Each structure stands twice: as C-alpha cells, then as structure tokens.
mmCIF file of C-alpha atoms in Angstrom:
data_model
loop_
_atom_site.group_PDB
_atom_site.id
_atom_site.type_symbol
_atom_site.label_atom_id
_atom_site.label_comp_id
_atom_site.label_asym_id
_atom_site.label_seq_id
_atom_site.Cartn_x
_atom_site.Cartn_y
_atom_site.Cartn_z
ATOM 1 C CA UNK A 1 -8.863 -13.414 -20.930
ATOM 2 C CA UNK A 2 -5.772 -11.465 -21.885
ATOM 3 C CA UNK A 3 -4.112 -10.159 -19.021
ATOM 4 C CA UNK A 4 -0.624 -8.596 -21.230
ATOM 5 C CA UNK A 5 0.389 -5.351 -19.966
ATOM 6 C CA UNK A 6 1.098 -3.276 -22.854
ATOM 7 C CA UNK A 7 2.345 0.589 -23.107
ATOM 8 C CA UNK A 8 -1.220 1.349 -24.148
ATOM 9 C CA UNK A 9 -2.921 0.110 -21.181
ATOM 10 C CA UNK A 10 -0.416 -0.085 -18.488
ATOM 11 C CA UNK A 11 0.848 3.550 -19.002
ATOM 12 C CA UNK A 12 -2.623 5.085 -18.214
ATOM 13 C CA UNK A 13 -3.108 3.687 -15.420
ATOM 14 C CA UNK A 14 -0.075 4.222 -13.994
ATOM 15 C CA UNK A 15 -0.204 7.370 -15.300
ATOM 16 C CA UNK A 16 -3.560 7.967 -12.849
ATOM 17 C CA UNK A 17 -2.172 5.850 -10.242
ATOM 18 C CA UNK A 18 1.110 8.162 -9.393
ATOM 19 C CA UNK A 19 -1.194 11.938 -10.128
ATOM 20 C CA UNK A 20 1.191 12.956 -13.084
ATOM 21 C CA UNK A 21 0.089 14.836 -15.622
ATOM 22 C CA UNK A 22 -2.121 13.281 -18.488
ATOM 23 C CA UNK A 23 0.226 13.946 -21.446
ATOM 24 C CA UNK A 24 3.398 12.289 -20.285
ATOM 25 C CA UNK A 25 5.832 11.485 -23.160
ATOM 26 C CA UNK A 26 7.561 9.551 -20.563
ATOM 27 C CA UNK A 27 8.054 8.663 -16.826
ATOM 28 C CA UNK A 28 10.816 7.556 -15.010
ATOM 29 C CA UNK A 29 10.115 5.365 -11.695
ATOM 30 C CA UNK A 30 13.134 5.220 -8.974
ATOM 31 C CA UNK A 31 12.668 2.914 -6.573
ATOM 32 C CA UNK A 32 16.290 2.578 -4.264
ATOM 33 C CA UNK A 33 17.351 1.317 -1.556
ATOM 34 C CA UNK A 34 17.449 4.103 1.388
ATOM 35 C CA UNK A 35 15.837 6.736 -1.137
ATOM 36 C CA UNK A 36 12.859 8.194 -1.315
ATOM 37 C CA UNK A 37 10.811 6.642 -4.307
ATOM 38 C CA UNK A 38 10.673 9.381 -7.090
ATOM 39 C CA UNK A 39 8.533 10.102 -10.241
ATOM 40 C CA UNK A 40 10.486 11.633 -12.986
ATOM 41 C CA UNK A 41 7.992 12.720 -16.164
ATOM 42 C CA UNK A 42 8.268 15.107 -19.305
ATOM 43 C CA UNK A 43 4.770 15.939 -20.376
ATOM 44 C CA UNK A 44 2.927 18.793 -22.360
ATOM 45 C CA UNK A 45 1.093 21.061 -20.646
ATOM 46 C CA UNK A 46 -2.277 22.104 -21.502
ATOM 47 C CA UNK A 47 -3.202 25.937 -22.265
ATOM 48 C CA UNK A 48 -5.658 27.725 -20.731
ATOM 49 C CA UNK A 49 -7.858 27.522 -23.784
ATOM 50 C CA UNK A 50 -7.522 23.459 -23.099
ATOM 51 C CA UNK A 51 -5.219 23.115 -25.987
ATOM 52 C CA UNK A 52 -2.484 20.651 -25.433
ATOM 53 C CA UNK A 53 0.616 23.155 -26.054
ATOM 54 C CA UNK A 54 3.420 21.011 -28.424
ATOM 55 C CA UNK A 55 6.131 23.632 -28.222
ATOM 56 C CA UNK A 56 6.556 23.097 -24.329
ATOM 57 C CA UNK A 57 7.549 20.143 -22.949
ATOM 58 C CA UNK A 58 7.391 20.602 -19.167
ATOM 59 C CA UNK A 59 10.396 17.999 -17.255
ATOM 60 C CA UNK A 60 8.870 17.497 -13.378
ATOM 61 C CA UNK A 61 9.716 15.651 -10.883
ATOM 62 C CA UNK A 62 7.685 14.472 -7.657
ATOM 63 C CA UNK A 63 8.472 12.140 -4.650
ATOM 64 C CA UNK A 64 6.209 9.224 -3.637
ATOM 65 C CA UNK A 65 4.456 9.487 0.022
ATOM 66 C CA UNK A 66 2.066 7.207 1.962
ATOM 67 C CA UNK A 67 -1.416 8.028 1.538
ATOM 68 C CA UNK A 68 -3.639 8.560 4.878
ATOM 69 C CA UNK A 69 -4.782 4.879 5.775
ATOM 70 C CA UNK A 70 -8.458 4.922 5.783
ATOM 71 C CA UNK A 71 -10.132 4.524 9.698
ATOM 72 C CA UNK A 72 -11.931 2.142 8.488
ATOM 73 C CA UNK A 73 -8.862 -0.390 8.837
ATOM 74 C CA UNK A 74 -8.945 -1.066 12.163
ATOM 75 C CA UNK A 75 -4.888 -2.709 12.947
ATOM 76 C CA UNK A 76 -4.589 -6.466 14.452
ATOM 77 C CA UNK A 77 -3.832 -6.083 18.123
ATOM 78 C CA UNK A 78 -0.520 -7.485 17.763
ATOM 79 C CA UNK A 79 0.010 -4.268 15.830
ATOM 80 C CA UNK A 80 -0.606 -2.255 18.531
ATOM 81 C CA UNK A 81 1.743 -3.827 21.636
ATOM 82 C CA UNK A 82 3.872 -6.138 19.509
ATOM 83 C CA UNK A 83 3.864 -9.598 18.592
ATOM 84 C CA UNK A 84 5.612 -11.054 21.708
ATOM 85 C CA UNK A 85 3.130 -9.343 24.028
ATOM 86 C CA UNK A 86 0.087 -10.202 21.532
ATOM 87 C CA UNK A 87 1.095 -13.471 22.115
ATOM 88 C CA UNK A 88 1.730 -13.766 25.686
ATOM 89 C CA UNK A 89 -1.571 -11.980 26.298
ATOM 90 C CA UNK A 90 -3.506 -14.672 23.801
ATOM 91 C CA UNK A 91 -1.537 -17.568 25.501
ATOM 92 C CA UNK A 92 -2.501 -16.495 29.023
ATOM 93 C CA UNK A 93 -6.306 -16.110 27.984
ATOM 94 C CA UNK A 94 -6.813 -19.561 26.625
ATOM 95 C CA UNK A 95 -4.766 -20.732 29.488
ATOM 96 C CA UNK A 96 -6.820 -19.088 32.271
ATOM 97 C CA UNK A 97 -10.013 -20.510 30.282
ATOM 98 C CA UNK A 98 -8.752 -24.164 29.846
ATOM 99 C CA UNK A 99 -7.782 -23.623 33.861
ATOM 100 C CA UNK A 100 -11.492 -22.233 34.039
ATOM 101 C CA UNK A 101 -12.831 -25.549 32.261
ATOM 102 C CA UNK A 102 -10.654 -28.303 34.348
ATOM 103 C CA UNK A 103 -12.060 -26.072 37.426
ATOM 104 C CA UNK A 104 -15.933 -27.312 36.788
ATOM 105 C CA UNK A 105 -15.178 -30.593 36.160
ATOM 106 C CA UNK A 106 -14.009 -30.951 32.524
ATOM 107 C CA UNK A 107 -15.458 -33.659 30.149
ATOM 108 C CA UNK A 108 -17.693 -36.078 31.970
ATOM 109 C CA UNK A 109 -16.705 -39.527 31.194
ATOM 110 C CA UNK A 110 -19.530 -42.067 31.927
#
C-alpha cells in the first residue's frame, strides 16, 4: 500500500478538513507560538449559476477554533480534580480495601 502524500490527495482533504472553499489555488497554514492558528487561502468563487468565476480570485482568511467535544467522551477522573488528588483518592481506596482484606483474616495458610 502506498501511503505518499501528494498535492493531489493531501490538498483535498485538507482542503475539507479546515471548511475552505473548494477551489483554492492555494492555502497558507500558520501555526505560531502564542498565535492563534490561521488559514490563509486564494480561491475562485463560484457564481450563482454554479459556474466557477476565473476573473475573481477571492484572498480570505479564517482562524482555527476547537470544535465542541462530543458528550459522548466522558473525561478520566483525574481530569476532573487533578492528577495529585486522582491519585491520592485511588491510593486511599486500594489502601482501605487491602486494610479491609488483612481485617478478615487474609490468605489462609494451611
């Protein structure tokens, strides 16, 4: 299986990927430190007849933000109150139940 990215197959996809329009001559990705990621793109615009107009090139530019997470994805409880307190709280538990087990006598040995 070929898996080579090529300006024919990658630029599609990221073309639907990112929501810009579908007849991009190009598109420009910045991705900085302490910036907003941005989406740069010249494209032609298509008429209201459906015709792809050729005498305007249209230059837009759109900024990147986080799609809703889906509430299906439920977050890992350390998440939630933290990773120290996760832990602390998951330590205790087995704790208390390995206290629990000694209580009633542990592992008989015969």
């Amino acid at each position: 299986m070929n898996n080579l990215m090529t300006v024919h197959t990658l630029g599609p996809k990221l073309i639907e990927a990112l929501g810009a329009p579908k007849h991009c001559t190009w598109i420009e990705l910045r991705l900085a430190f302490g910036e907003i990621p941005t989406v740069t793109c010249e494209y032609y615009p298509v008429g209201d007849d459906g015709t792809i107009d050729l005498a305007a090139k249209v230059l837009a530019e759109y900024e990147l933000v986080p799609r809703a997470t889906p509430a299906a994805v439920e977050l890992h409880p350390a998440e939630g109150v933290g990773f120290d307190v996760w832990m602390r709280e998951r330590t205790e538990a087995v704790h208390q139940a390995m206290m629990k087990h000694a209580r009633r006598g542990g592992i008989p040995y015969t």
